Tab-separated table of C-alpha atoms in Angstrom:
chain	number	residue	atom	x	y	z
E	1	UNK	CA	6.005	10.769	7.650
E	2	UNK	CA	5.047	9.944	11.378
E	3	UNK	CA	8.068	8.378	13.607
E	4	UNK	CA	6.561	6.267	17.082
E	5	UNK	CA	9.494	4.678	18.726
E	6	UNK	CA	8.185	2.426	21.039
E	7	UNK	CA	11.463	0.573	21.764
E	8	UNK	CA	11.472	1.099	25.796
E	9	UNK	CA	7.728	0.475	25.833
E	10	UNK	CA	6.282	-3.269	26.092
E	11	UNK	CA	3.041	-5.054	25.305
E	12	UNK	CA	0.646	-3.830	24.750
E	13	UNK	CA	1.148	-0.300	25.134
E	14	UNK	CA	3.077	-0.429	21.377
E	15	UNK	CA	-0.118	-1.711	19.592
E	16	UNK	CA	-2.302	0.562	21.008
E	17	UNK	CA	-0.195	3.449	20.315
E	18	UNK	CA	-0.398	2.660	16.850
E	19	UNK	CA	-3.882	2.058	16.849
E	20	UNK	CA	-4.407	5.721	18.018
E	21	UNK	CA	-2.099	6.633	15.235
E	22	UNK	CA	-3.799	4.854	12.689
E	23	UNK	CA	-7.364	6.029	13.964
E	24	UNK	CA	-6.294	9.754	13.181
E	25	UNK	CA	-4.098	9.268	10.622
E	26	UNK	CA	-5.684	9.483	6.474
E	27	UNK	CA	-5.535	7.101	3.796
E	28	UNK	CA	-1.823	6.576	2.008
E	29	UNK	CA	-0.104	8.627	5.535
E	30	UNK	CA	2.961	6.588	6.775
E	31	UNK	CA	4.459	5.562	10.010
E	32	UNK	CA	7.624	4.466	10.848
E	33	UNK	CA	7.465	2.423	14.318
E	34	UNK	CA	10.506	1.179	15.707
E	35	UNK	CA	9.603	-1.784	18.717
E	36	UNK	CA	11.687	-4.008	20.644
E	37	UNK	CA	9.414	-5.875	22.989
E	38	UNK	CA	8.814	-9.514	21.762
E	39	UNK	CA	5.220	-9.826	22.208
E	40	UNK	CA	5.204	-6.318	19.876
E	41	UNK	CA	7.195	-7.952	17.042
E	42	UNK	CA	4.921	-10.411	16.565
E	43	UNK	CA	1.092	-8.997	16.876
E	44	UNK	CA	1.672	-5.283	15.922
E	45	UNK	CA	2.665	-6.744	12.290
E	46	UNK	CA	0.280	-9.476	11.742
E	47	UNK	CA	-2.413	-7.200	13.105
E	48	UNK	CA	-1.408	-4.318	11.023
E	49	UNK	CA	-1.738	-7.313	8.201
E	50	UNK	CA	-5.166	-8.580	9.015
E	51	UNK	CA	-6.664	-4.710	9.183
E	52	UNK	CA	-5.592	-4.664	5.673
E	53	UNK	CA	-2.394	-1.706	6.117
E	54	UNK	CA	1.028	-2.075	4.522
E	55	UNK	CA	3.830	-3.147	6.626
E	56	UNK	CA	7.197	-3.034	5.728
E	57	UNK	CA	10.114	-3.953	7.987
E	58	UNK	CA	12.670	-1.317	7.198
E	59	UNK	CA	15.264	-2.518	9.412
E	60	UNK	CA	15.500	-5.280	12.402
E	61	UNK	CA	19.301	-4.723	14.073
E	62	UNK	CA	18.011	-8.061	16.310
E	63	UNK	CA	16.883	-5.397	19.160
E	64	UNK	CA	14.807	-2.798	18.082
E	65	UNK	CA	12.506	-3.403	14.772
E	66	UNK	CA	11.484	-0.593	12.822
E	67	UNK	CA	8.607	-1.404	10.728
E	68	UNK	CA	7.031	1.482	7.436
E	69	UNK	CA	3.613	1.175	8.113
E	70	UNK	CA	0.899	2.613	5.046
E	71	UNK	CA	-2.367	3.657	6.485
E	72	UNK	CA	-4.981	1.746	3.366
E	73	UNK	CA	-8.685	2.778	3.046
């Protein structure tokens, strides 16, 4: 499993980081992404969402939210 933490980094450098990620990664590879930036929390998962991925959120400590991301077909 891939690890991106993007916690010091703000919008929108976090979603296109993962964007490369998921643009190299294969079908059923994993990412865990850990982002802070408010902007972030909200369209990284709901874009992940739309393109079809898995998103889980692992953990959210009210600073930093790590999300387990499944790279789908």
């Amino acid at each position: 499993m891939d690890t991106l933490d993007a916690s010091s980094w703000r919008c929108p450098r976090p979603l296109l980081q993962a964007k490369l990620w998921l643009k190299g990664a294969t079908a059923g590879q994993k990412l865990r992404l850990c982002i802070s930036d408010t902007g972030s929390r909200q369209d990284i998962p709901r874009y992940l969402l739309r393109m079809g991925h898995s998103v889980i959120q692992e953990s959210d400590d009210g600073r930093v939210l790590t999300l387990l991301i499944t790279k789908v077909p």
